[in-house]
PDB file of C-alpha atoms in Angstrom:
ATOM      1  CA  MET A   1       0.008   0.147  -0.274  1.00 35.00           C
ATOM      2  CA  SER A   2       0.865   3.846  -0.377  1.00 36.00           C
ATOM      3  CA  GLU A   3      -0.771   4.842   2.476  1.00 42.00           C
ATOM      4  CA  ALA A   4       0.556   6.316   5.602  1.00 49.00           C
ATOM      5  CA  PRO A   5       1.301   3.247   8.330  1.00 54.00           C
ATOM      6  CA  ASP A   6      -1.913   3.665  10.348  1.00 72.00           C
ATOM      7  CA  GLU A   7      -4.292   4.881   7.534  1.00 80.00           C
ATOM      8  CA  GLY A   8      -7.347   2.710   6.344  1.00 95.00           C
ATOM      9  CA  ARG A   9      -6.306   0.900  10.114  1.00 97.00           C
ATOM     10  CA  VAL A  10      -8.889  -1.970  10.804  1.00 98.00           C
ATOM     11  CA  ALA A  11      -9.080  -2.247  14.371  1.00 97.00           C
ATOM     12  CA  ILE A  12     -10.043  -5.906  15.905  1.00 97.00           C
ATOM     13  CA  VAL A  13     -11.518  -6.758  19.281  1.00 97.00           C
ATOM     14  CA  GLY A  14     -12.045 -10.372  20.489  1.00 97.00           C
ATOM     15  CA  ALA A  15     -10.280 -13.609  20.933  1.00 94.00           C
ATOM     16  CA  VAL A  16      -6.609 -14.550  20.880  1.00 97.00           C
ATOM     17  CA  SER A  17      -5.748 -18.386  21.480  1.00 98.00           C
ATOM     18  CA  TRP A  18      -2.902 -21.125  21.684  1.00 98.00           C
ATOM     19  CA  ASN A  19      -4.089 -23.817  19.658  1.00 97.00           C
ATOM     20  CA  THR A  20      -2.747 -27.724  19.614  1.00 97.00           C
ATOM     21  CA  ILE A  21      -4.498 -29.274  16.460  1.00 96.00           C
ATOM     22  CA  VAL A  22      -4.631 -33.190  16.014  1.00 97.00           C
ATOM     23  CA  LEU A  23      -5.803 -34.437  12.585  1.00 96.00           C
ATOM     24  CA  LEU A  24      -7.566 -37.564  12.679  1.00 97.00           C
ATOM     25  CA  ASP A  25      -8.881 -39.805  10.120  1.00 96.00           C
ATOM     26  CA  ARG A  26     -12.214 -39.522  11.684  1.00 96.00           C
ATOM     27  CA  LEU A  27     -13.957 -37.502  14.747  1.00 97.00           C
ATOM     28  CA  PRO A  28     -14.000 -39.618  17.730  1.00 95.00           C
ATOM     29  CA  ASP A  29     -17.116 -41.493  18.713  1.00 94.00           C
ATOM     30  CA  PRO A  30     -18.777 -40.538  21.924  1.00 93.00           C
ATOM     31  CA  THR A  31     -17.845 -43.973  23.461  1.00 96.00           C
ATOM     32  CA  PRO A  32     -14.298 -45.005  25.281  1.00 96.00           C
ATOM     33  CA  HIS A  33     -11.791 -46.249  22.646  1.00 96.00           C
ATOM     34  CA  MET A  34      -8.287 -45.718  21.059  1.00 96.00           C
ATOM     35  CA  GLN A  35      -7.675 -43.328  18.081  1.00 96.00           C
ATOM     36  CA  PHE A  36      -4.376 -42.859  16.181  1.00 97.00           C
ATOM     37  CA  ALA A  37      -3.659 -39.345  15.305  1.00 97.00           C
ATOM     38  CA  GLU A  38      -2.267 -38.567  11.818  1.00 96.00           C
ATOM     39  CA  ALA A  39      -0.296 -35.712  12.506  1.00 96.00           C
ATOM     40  CA  ASP A  40      -0.532 -32.645  15.481  1.00 97.00           C
ATOM     41  CA  TRP A  41       1.160 -29.365  15.379  1.00 97.00           C
ATOM     42  CA  GLN A  42       0.864 -26.008  17.964  1.00 97.00           C
ATOM     43  CA  THR A  43       0.013 -22.590  16.313  1.00 97.00           C
ATOM     44  CA  VAL A  44      -1.487 -19.186  17.019  1.00 98.00           C
ATOM     45  CA  GLY A  45      -5.492 -19.583  17.201  1.00 97.00           C
ATOM     46  CA  GLY A  46      -8.709 -17.406  17.458  1.00 96.00           C
ATOM     47  CA  THR A  47     -10.637 -15.439  14.636  1.00 97.00           C
ATOM     48  CA  SER A  48      -9.486 -12.214  15.958  1.00 98.00           C
ATOM     49  CA  ALA A  49      -5.779 -13.562  15.060  1.00 98.00           C
ATOM     50  CA  GLY A  50      -6.882 -14.941  12.173  1.00 98.00           C
ATOM     51  CA  LYS A  51      -8.461 -11.616  10.791  1.00 98.00           C
ATOM     52  CA  ALA A  52      -5.574  -9.561  11.575  1.00 98.00           C
ATOM     53  CA  LEU A  53      -2.910 -11.565  10.344  1.00 98.00           C
ATOM     54  CA  SER A  54      -5.157 -12.092   6.929  1.00 98.00           C
ATOM     55  CA  LEU A  55      -5.630  -8.519   6.967  1.00 98.00           C
ATOM     56  CA  ARG A  56      -1.324  -7.742   7.526  1.00 98.00           C
ATOM     57  CA  GLY A  57      -0.859 -10.240   4.393  1.00 97.00           C
ATOM     58  CA  LEU A  58      -3.037  -8.100   2.165  1.00 98.00           C
ATOM     59  CA  GLY A  59      -1.176  -4.940   3.607  1.00 97.00           C
ATOM     60  CA  ARG A  60      -3.972  -3.361   5.469  1.00 97.00           C
ATOM     61  CA  ALA A  61      -2.887  -2.038   8.654  1.00 97.00           C
ATOM     62  CA  VAL A  62      -4.427  -3.413  11.799  1.00 97.00           C
ATOM     63  CA  SER A  63      -4.896  -2.982  15.662  1.00 96.00           C
ATOM     64  CA  LEU A  64      -5.877  -6.079  17.729  1.00 96.00           C
ATOM     65  CA  ARG A  65      -7.552  -6.052  21.270  1.00 95.00           C
ATOM     66  CA  ALA A  66      -7.633  -9.218  23.150  1.00 96.00           C
ATOM     67  CA  ARG A  67      -6.603 -10.572  26.434  1.00 95.00           C
ATOM     68  CA  VAL A  68      -3.622 -12.337  26.713  1.00 96.00           C
ATOM     69  CA  GLY A  69      -1.880 -13.736  29.712  1.00 95.00           C
ATOM     70  CA  ARG A  70       2.201 -14.039  30.405  1.00 94.00           C
ATOM     71  CA  ASP A  71       1.956 -17.364  30.553  1.00 96.00           C
ATOM     72  CA  PRO A  72       3.848 -19.992  28.236  1.00 97.00           C
ATOM     73  CA  ALA A  73       1.044 -19.961  25.939  1.00 97.00           C
ATOM     74  CA  GLY A  74       0.847 -15.952  26.195  1.00 97.00           C
ATOM     75  CA  LEU A  75       4.261 -15.781  25.895  1.00 97.00           C
ATOM     76  CA  ARG A  76       3.891 -18.117  22.397  1.00 98.00           C
ATOM     77  CA  ILE A  77       1.018 -15.999  21.190  1.00 98.00           C
ATOM     78  CA  ARG A  78       2.673 -12.498  21.659  1.00 97.00           C
ATOM     79  CA  ASP A  79       5.878 -13.498  20.115  1.00 98.00           C
ATOM     80  CA  ALA A  80       4.264 -15.427  16.793  1.00 98.00           C
ATOM     81  CA  LEU A  81       2.163 -11.840  16.134  1.00 98.00           C
ATOM     82  CA  GLY A  82       4.576  -9.790  16.796  1.00 97.00           C
ATOM     83  CA  ARG A  83       6.886 -11.508  14.148  1.00 97.00           C
ATOM     84  CA  ALA A  84       4.293 -11.958  11.921  1.00 97.00           C
ATOM     85  CA  GLY A  85       3.735  -8.602  11.637  1.00 96.00           C
ATOM     86  CA  VAL A  86       0.909  -7.736  14.137  1.00 97.00           C
ATOM     87  CA  PRO A  87       1.258  -4.742  16.568  1.00 94.00           C
ATOM     88  CA  LEU A  88       0.828  -6.299  20.327  1.00 93.00           C
ATOM     89  CA  LEU A  89      -0.181  -3.032  22.047  1.00 91.00           C
ATOM     90  CA  GLY A  90      -3.519  -3.521  22.426  1.00 92.00           C
ATOM     91  CA  LEU A  91      -3.334  -6.885  23.971  1.00 93.00           C
ATOM     92  CA  ARG A  92      -4.541  -6.680  27.366  1.00 91.00           C
ATOM     93  CA  GLU A  93      -3.113  -8.603  30.803  1.00 92.00           C
ATOM     94  CA  ALA A  94      -5.111 -11.816  31.347  1.00 94.00           C
ATOM     95  CA  LEU A  95      -4.412 -14.296  34.609  1.00 93.00           C
ATOM     96  CA  ALA A  96      -4.323 -17.222  31.898  1.00 95.00           C
ATOM     97  CA  SER A  97      -4.405 -17.374  27.882  1.00 97.00           C
ATOM     98  CA  GLU A  98      -6.963 -18.723  25.829  1.00 97.00           C
ATOM     99  CA  ARG A  99      -6.429 -22.418  24.968  1.00 97.00           C
ATOM    100  CA  HIS A 100      -7.927 -24.596  22.884  1.00 96.00           C
ATOM    101  CA  LEU A 101      -7.225 -28.047  21.700  1.00 97.00           C
ATOM    102  CA  ASN A 102      -8.463 -28.824  18.027  1.00 96.00           C
ATOM    103  CA  LEU A 103      -9.526 -32.345  17.111  1.00 97.00           C
ATOM    104  CA  MET A 104      -9.762 -32.246  12.696  1.00 96.00           C
ATOM    105  CA  THR A 105     -10.383 -34.212   9.859  1.00 95.00           C
ATOM    106  CA  GLY A 106      -9.304 -33.781   6.257  1.00 90.00           C
ATOM    107  CA  ALA A 107     -12.384 -32.666   5.433  1.00 88.00           C
ATOM    108  CA  GLY A 108     -12.695 -29.756   8.040  1.00 88.00           C
ATOM    109  CA  GLU A 109     -14.488 -31.546  10.467  1.00 91.00           C
ATOM    110  CA  ARG A 110     -13.923 -29.922  13.955  1.00 92.00           C
ATOM    111  CA  VAL A 111     -14.678 -30.210  17.168  1.00 95.00           C
ATOM    112  CA  SER A 112     -12.782 -27.403  19.351  1.00 94.00           C
ATOM    113  CA  LEU A 113     -12.169 -28.008  23.385  1.00 96.00           C
ATOM    114  CA  PHE A 114     -11.874 -24.989  25.192  1.00 95.00           C
ATOM    115  CA  LEU A 115      -8.950 -25.774  27.780  1.00 96.00           C
ATOM    116  CA  SER A 116      -8.543 -22.069  29.609  1.00 95.00           C
ATOM    117  CA  SER A 117     -10.090 -18.577  29.023  1.00 91.00           C
ATOM    118  CA  PRO A 118      -8.586 -15.740  29.594  1.00 92.00           C
ATOM    119  CA  GLU A 119      -9.971 -13.716  32.614  1.00 85.00           C
ATOM    120  CA  LEU A 120      -8.531 -10.153  33.055  1.00 82.00           C
ATOM    121  CA  ALA A 121      -5.844  -9.790  35.807  1.00 77.00           C
ATOM    122  CA  PRO A 122      -6.214  -7.429  38.606  1.00 79.00           C
ATOM    123  CA  GLY A 123      -6.324  -3.935  37.514  1.00 71.00           C
ATOM    124  CA  GLN A 124      -7.842  -4.430  34.043  1.00 67.00           C
ATOM    125  CA  GLU A 125     -10.941  -2.760  34.432  1.00 62.00           C
ATOM    126  CA  GLU A 126     -13.954  -4.744  32.586  1.00 52.00           C
ATOM    127  CA  THR A 127     -14.733  -1.798  30.461  1.00 49.00           C
ATOM    128  CA  GLY A 128     -13.312  -0.339  27.198  1.00 47.00           C
ATOM    129  CA  GLY A 129      -9.462  -0.685  26.736  1.00 48.00           C
ATOM    130  CA  ASP A 130      -6.788   2.034  26.166  1.00 50.00           C
ATOM    131  CA  ALA A 131      -4.121   1.258  23.747  1.00 48.00           C
ATOM    132  CA  PRO A 132      -4.870   1.183  20.781  1.00 58.00           C
ATOM    133  CA  ALA A 133      -8.283   3.288  21.095  1.00 75.00           C
ATOM    134  CA  LEU A 134     -10.750   2.317  18.335  1.00 91.00           C
ATOM    135  CA  ALA A 135     -11.217   6.074  17.342  1.00 88.00           C
ATOM    136  CA  GLY A 136      -9.481   6.926  14.108  1.00 93.00           C
ATOM    137  CA  ALA A 137     -10.220   3.444  12.517  1.00 96.00           C
ATOM    138  CA  ALA A 138     -11.447   2.885   9.263  1.00 97.00           C
ATOM    139  CA  ALA A 139     -13.704   0.048  10.213  1.00 98.00           C
ATOM    140  CA  ILE A 140     -14.133  -1.854  13.270  1.00 98.00           C
ATOM    141  CA  VAL A 141     -14.287  -5.317  14.205  1.00 98.00           C
ATOM    142  CA  LEU A 142     -16.075  -6.862  17.011  1.00 98.00           C
ATOM    143  CA  ASP A 143     -15.768 -10.739  17.451  1.00 98.00           C
ATOM    144  CA  LEU A 144     -17.575 -12.869  19.462  1.00 97.00           C
ATOM    145  CA  SER A 145     -15.764 -12.579  22.696  1.00 95.00           C
ATOM    146  CA  ALA A 146     -15.860 -11.050  26.504  1.00 93.00           C
ATOM    147  CA  GLU A 147     -13.374  -8.223  25.307  1.00 93.00           C
ATOM    148  CA  GLY A 148     -15.582  -7.829  22.243  1.00 95.00           C
ATOM    149  CA  LEU A 149     -18.652  -7.287  23.959  1.00 95.00           C
ATOM    150  CA  VAL A 150     -17.333  -4.701  26.908  1.00 92.00           C
ATOM    151  CA  ALA A 151     -16.085  -2.727  23.749  1.00 94.00           C
ATOM    152  CA  LEU A 152     -19.788  -2.551  22.089  1.00 95.00           C
ATOM    153  CA  GLU A 153     -20.638   0.977  23.425  1.00 95.00           C
ATOM    154  CA  GLU A 154     -16.515   2.305  22.659  1.00 94.00           C
ATOM    155  CA  ALA A 155     -17.066   0.806  19.156  1.00 96.00           C
ATOM    156  CA  ARG A 156     -20.845   2.587  18.262  1.00 95.00           C
ATOM    157  CA  ALA A 157     -19.575   5.992  19.714  1.00 94.00           C
ATOM    158  CA  ALA A 158     -16.077   5.795  17.244  1.00 94.00           C
ATOM    159  CA  GLY A 159     -18.257   5.942  14.546  1.00 94.00           C
ATOM    160  CA  ALA A 160     -16.898   3.685  12.319  1.00 97.00           C
ATOM    161  CA  PRO A 161     -18.790   0.884  10.584  1.00 98.00           C
ATOM    162  CA  ILE A 162     -19.226  -2.011  12.715  1.00 98.00           C
ATOM    163  CA  TRP A 163     -18.346  -5.135  10.990  1.00 98.00           C
ATOM    164  CA  VAL A 164     -19.576  -8.726  12.693  1.00 98.00           C
ATOM    165  CA  ASP A 165     -18.721 -12.229  12.505  1.00 98.00           C
ATOM    166  CA  LEU A 166     -21.769 -14.311  13.725  1.00 98.00           C
ATOM    167  CA  HIS A 167     -19.762 -17.560  12.893  1.00 96.00           C
ATOM    168  CA  ASP A 168     -22.249 -20.642  13.337  1.00 95.00           C
ATOM    169  CA  TYR A 169     -25.144 -18.650  14.871  1.00 97.00           C
ATOM    170  CA  ASP A 170     -28.825 -20.318  14.958  1.00 96.00           C
ATOM    171  CA  GLY A 171     -30.788 -17.541  15.164  1.00 93.00           C
ATOM    172  CA  ALA A 172     -31.714 -17.080  18.247  1.00 94.00           C
ATOM    173  CA  ALA A 173     -28.614 -17.657  20.616  1.00 95.00           C
ATOM    174  CA  ALA A 174     -28.790 -14.849  23.087  1.00 96.00           C
ATOM    175  CA  PHE A 175     -24.690 -13.864  23.357  1.00 96.00           C
ATOM    176  CA  HIS A 176     -25.274 -13.181  19.655  1.00 97.00           C
ATOM    177  CA  ARG A 177     -27.580 -10.645  19.972  1.00 97.00           C
ATOM    178  CA  PRO A 178     -25.544  -7.370  21.127  1.00 97.00           C
ATOM    179  CA  PHE A 179     -23.369  -8.112  18.165  1.00 98.00           C
ATOM    180  CA  LEU A 180     -26.102  -8.574  15.604  1.00 97.00           C
ATOM    181  CA  GLU A 181     -27.799  -5.306  16.698  1.00 97.00           C
ATOM    182  CA  ALA A 182     -24.580  -3.589  16.501  1.00 97.00           C
ATOM    183  CA  ALA A 183     -23.675  -4.615  13.136  1.00 98.00           C
ATOM    184  CA  ASP A 184     -22.934  -2.482  10.493  1.00 98.00           C
ATOM    185  CA  VAL A 185     -21.669  -5.581   8.104  1.00 98.00           C
ATOM    186  CA  LEU A 186     -22.287  -8.964   9.509  1.00 98.00           C
ATOM    187  CA  PHE A 187     -21.292 -12.565   8.229  1.00 98.00           C
ATOM    188  CA  CYS A 188     -22.338 -16.195   9.453  1.00 98.00           C
ATOM    189  CA  ASN A 189     -22.134 -19.631   8.169  1.00 96.00           C
ATOM    190  CA  ALA A 190     -24.815 -21.709   7.488  1.00 96.00           C
ATOM    191  CA  ASP A 191     -24.051 -24.675   9.620  1.00 93.00           C
ATOM    192  CA  ARG A 192     -26.912 -23.878  12.034  1.00 95.00           C
ATOM    193  CA  LEU A 193     -29.028 -21.622   9.887  1.00 96.00           C
ATOM    194  CA  PRO A 194     -32.107 -23.303   8.347  1.00 93.00           C
ATOM    195  CA  ASP A 195     -32.957 -20.727   6.049  1.00 96.00           C
ATOM    196  CA  PRO A 196     -29.638 -18.741   5.656  1.00 97.00           C
ATOM    197  CA  GLU A 197     -30.927 -16.304   2.754  1.00 98.00           C
ATOM    198  CA  GLY A 198     -33.623 -15.765   4.682  1.00 98.00           C
ATOM    199  CA  PHE A 199     -31.983 -14.556   7.480  1.00 98.00           C
ATOM    200  CA  LEU A 200     -29.726 -12.147   5.469  1.00 98.00           C
ATOM    201  CA  ARG A 201     -32.959 -10.148   4.170  1.00 98.00           C
ATOM    202  CA  ARG A 202     -33.965 -10.270   7.567  1.00 98.00           C
ATOM    203  CA  CYS A 203     -30.479  -8.658   8.610  1.00 98.00           C
ATOM    204  CA  ILE A 204     -30.621  -5.975   5.501  1.00 98.00           C
ATOM    205  CA  ASP A 205     -34.297  -5.260   6.819  1.00 98.00           C
ATOM    206  CA  ALA A 206     -33.087  -4.402   9.797  1.00 97.00           C
ATOM    207  CA  GLY A 207     -30.813  -1.573   8.635  1.00 97.00           C
ATOM    208  CA  ALA A 208     -27.453  -3.747   7.975  1.00 98.00           C
ATOM    209  CA  ALA A 209     -25.359  -2.444   5.028  1.00 98.00           C
ATOM    210  CA  LEU A 210     -24.515  -5.979   3.433  1.00 98.00           C
ATOM    211  CA  ALA A 211     -24.930  -9.736   5.177  1.00 98.00           C
ATOM    212  CA  VAL A 212     -22.917 -12.545   4.197  1.00 98.00           C
ATOM    213  CA  CYS A 213     -23.379 -16.088   4.894  1.00 98.00           C
ATOM    214  CA  THR A 214     -20.608 -18.271   4.152  1.00 97.00           C
ATOM    215  CA  LEU A 215     -21.333 -22.216   2.799  1.00 95.00           C
ATOM    216  CA  GLY A 216     -17.827 -23.826   2.933  1.00 90.00           C
ATOM    217  CA  ALA A 217     -16.440 -26.008  -0.202  1.00 90.00           C
ATOM    218  CA  GLU A 218     -19.772 -24.176  -2.226  1.00 94.00           C
ATOM    219  CA  GLY A 219     -18.567 -20.632  -1.594  1.00 96.00           C
ATOM    220  CA  ALA A 220     -20.734 -17.822  -0.325  1.00 98.00           C
ATOM    221  CA  ILE A 221     -24.028 -15.833  -0.710  1.00 98.00           C
ATOM    222  CA  ALA A 222     -24.563 -12.094  -0.246  1.00 98.00           C
ATOM    223  CA  VAL A 223     -27.272  -9.686   0.076  1.00 98.00           C
ATOM    224  CA  ASP A 224     -26.550  -5.948  -0.330  1.00 98.00           C
ATOM    225  CA  ARG A 225     -28.450  -2.845   1.033  1.00 97.00           C
ATOM    226  CA  ASP A 226     -30.707  -2.886  -2.088  1.00 97.00           C
ATOM    227  CA  GLY A 227     -31.887  -6.613  -1.319  1.00 98.00           C
ATOM    228  CA  VAL A 228     -29.593  -7.814  -4.269  1.00 98.00           C
ATOM    229  CA  ARG A 229     -28.430 -11.153  -3.772  1.00 98.00           C
ATOM    230  CA  HIS A 230     -24.772 -12.326  -4.854  1.00 98.00           C
ATOM    231  CA  ARG A 231     -23.260 -15.836  -5.173  1.00 98.00           C
ATOM    232  CA  VAL A 232     -19.396 -16.730  -5.138  1.00 98.00           C
ATOM    233  CA  ALA A 233     -17.608 -19.930  -5.555  1.00 98.00           C
ATOM    234  CA  ALA A 234     -14.768 -21.101  -3.831  1.00 96.00           C
ATOM    235  CA  VAL A 235     -11.409 -21.120  -5.163  1.00 97.00           C
ATOM    236  CA  PRO A 236     -10.283 -24.469  -5.945  1.00 95.00           C
ATOM    237  CA  VAL A 237      -7.294 -25.458  -3.696  1.00 95.00           C
ATOM    238  CA  GLU A 238      -5.612 -28.607  -2.240  1.00 94.00           C
ATOM    239  CA  VAL A 239      -6.584 -27.798   1.773  1.00 93.00           C
ATOM    240  CA  VAL A 240      -3.861 -28.307   4.224  1.00 93.00           C
ATOM    241  CA  ASP A 241      -5.637 -27.179   6.890  1.00 93.00           C
ATOM    242  CA  THR A 242      -9.287 -25.174   7.586  1.00 93.00           C
ATOM    243  CA  ASN A 243      -8.828 -23.213  10.483  1.00 93.00           C
ATOM    244  CA  GLY A 244      -8.620 -19.374   9.751  1.00 94.00           C
ATOM    245  CA  ALA A 245      -9.953 -19.751   6.072  1.00 95.00           C
ATOM    246  CA  GLY A 246     -13.525 -18.108   7.144  1.00 96.00           C
ATOM    247  CA  ASP A 247     -10.920 -15.223   8.836  1.00 98.00           C
ATOM    248  CA  ALA A 248      -9.391 -15.039   5.718  1.00 98.00           C
ATOM    249  CA  PHE A 249     -12.588 -14.492   3.723  1.00 98.00           C
ATOM    250  CA  PHE A 250     -13.919 -11.933   6.163  1.00 98.00           C
ATOM    251  CA  ALA A 251     -10.493 -10.063   5.627  1.00 98.00           C
ATOM    252  CA  GLY A 252     -10.571 -10.468   1.776  1.00 98.00           C
ATOM    253  CA  VAL A 253     -14.066  -9.078   1.747  1.00 98.00           C
ATOM    254  CA  LEU A 254     -13.582  -5.970   4.212  1.00 98.00           C
ATOM    255  CA  ASP A 255      -9.859  -4.997   2.667  1.00 98.00           C
ATOM    256  CA  ALA A 256     -11.409  -4.992  -0.769  1.00 98.00           C
ATOM    257  CA  THR A 257     -14.758  -2.899   0.547  1.00 98.00           C
ATOM    258  CA  LEU A 258     -12.275  -0.473   2.225  1.00 98.00           C
ATOM    259  CA  ALA A 259     -10.574  -0.158  -1.290  1.00 97.00           C
ATOM    260  CA  GLY A 260     -13.854   0.658  -2.978  1.00 98.00           C
ATOM    261  CA  ASP A 261     -14.816  -2.383  -4.901  1.00 98.00           C
ATOM    262  CA  ALA A 262     -17.974  -3.548  -5.467  1.00 98.00           C
ATOM    263  CA  VAL A 263     -19.379  -6.079  -3.443  1.00 98.00           C
ATOM    264  CA  GLY A 264     -18.942  -8.699  -6.288  1.00 98.00           C
ATOM    265  CA  ASP A 265     -15.508  -8.250  -6.166  1.00 98.00           C
ATOM    266  CA  ALA A 266     -14.815  -8.318  -2.319  1.00 98.00           C
ATOM    267  CA  LEU A 267     -16.230 -11.224  -2.275  1.00 98.00           C
ATOM    268  CA  ALA A 268     -14.234 -12.403  -5.126  1.00 98.00           C
ATOM    269  CA  ALA A 269     -11.238 -10.878  -2.809  1.00 98.00           C
ATOM    270  CA  GLY A 270     -12.618 -12.733   0.146  1.00 98.00           C
ATOM    271  CA  ALA A 271     -12.643 -16.291  -1.598  1.00 98.00           C
ATOM    272  CA  ALA A 272      -8.972 -15.284  -3.038  1.00 98.00           C
ATOM    273  CA  ALA A 273      -7.747 -14.638   0.771  1.00 98.00           C
ATOM    274  CA  ALA A 274      -9.778 -18.294   1.875  1.00 97.00           C
ATOM    275  CA  ALA A 275      -7.635 -20.221  -0.603  1.00 97.00           C
ATOM    276  CA  THR A 276      -4.119 -18.844   0.246  1.00 97.00           C
ATOM    277  CA  VAL A 277      -5.188 -19.640   4.207  1.00 97.00           C
ATOM    278  CA  LEU A 278      -6.522 -23.222   2.944  1.00 96.00           C
ATOM    279  CA  ARG A 279      -3.216 -24.189   1.832  1.00 95.00           C
ATOM    280  CA  SER A 280      -1.320 -23.376   5.491  1.00 96.00           C
ATOM    281  CA  ARG A 281      -1.617 -25.539   8.480  1.00 95.00           C
ATOM    282  CA  HIS A 282      -1.808 -22.082  10.633  1.00 97.00           C
ATOM    283  CA  LEU A 283      -4.003 -19.398  10.370  1.00 96.00           C
ATOM    284  CA  HIS A 284      -2.127 -17.348   7.762  1.00 97.00           C
ATOM    285  CA  PRO A 285       0.992 -18.411   5.897  1.00 97.00           C
ATOM    286  CA  LEU A 286       2.821 -15.420   7.361  1.00 97.00           C
ATOM    287  CA  LEU A 287       3.458 -17.986  10.659  1.00 97.00           C
ATOM    288  CA  ASP A 288       4.430 -20.984   8.551  1.00 96.00           C
ATOM    289  CA  ASP A 289       8.481 -19.587   8.878  1.00 95.00           C
ATOM    290  CA  VAL A 290       7.432 -18.238  12.457  1.00 96.00           C
ATOM    291  CA  LEU A 291       6.288 -21.389  13.786  1.00 96.00           C
ATOM    292  CA  ALA A 292       8.391 -23.668  11.505  1.00 87.00           C
TER     293      ALA A 292
END
């Protein structure tokens, strides 16, 4: 980009974790048994880290606010993100860092086990953070998390468009509701929605400027503020790992939208960004050398 370092910055508020990934030939049956792993590795996780890494990979300035401890997992997170070019100023002190154990199959099926959650350290208020501020951002991403929840009013006051990723929202879960109501642009996946397009249209009717639903290997659909339906196909690619692909798609659409692209072109940019991530066993190829 030819912009100043902070121009067009995307402020991301949400979750970062340290993940152990275990690749299996099938997800475990709910009965006692023994099963052999095909591979395992450790990496940075969390939907907010995925978005920040993909935006940095696209050349977009970012700030990331999330809760990370000074425990071994937190030190690994800080080191990896810093070496990948993600600013660390917004990381808030937690008693322990978030950790996941993700059981995966080659088809992208996942069971995610939360091993620890990040509670704020003493002296860290359960209110909006300090650095970097959301003010001045070109767009604000509020991810589903305790940190995202306490930033809702601050994000509204900042005045920038609020982008929200509802993930596998079922159309009714109470935790998602404040994020949904705050969103100018929203994303979700079709895993638990019986009528994805109907849901997107209801969001537009409620005032959203753009609503997008990802469909896995079938690509994604979107409805814009004029009620026009858009469809994008997934980019064919040899899949190494599916973690972070949805975040990369989101980041690609966001980056292209800020650059002034039309909805169809922005969706295509998202599909291309997702394909880049699917080729890596990490959230983004920026981590390939960092965590080699």
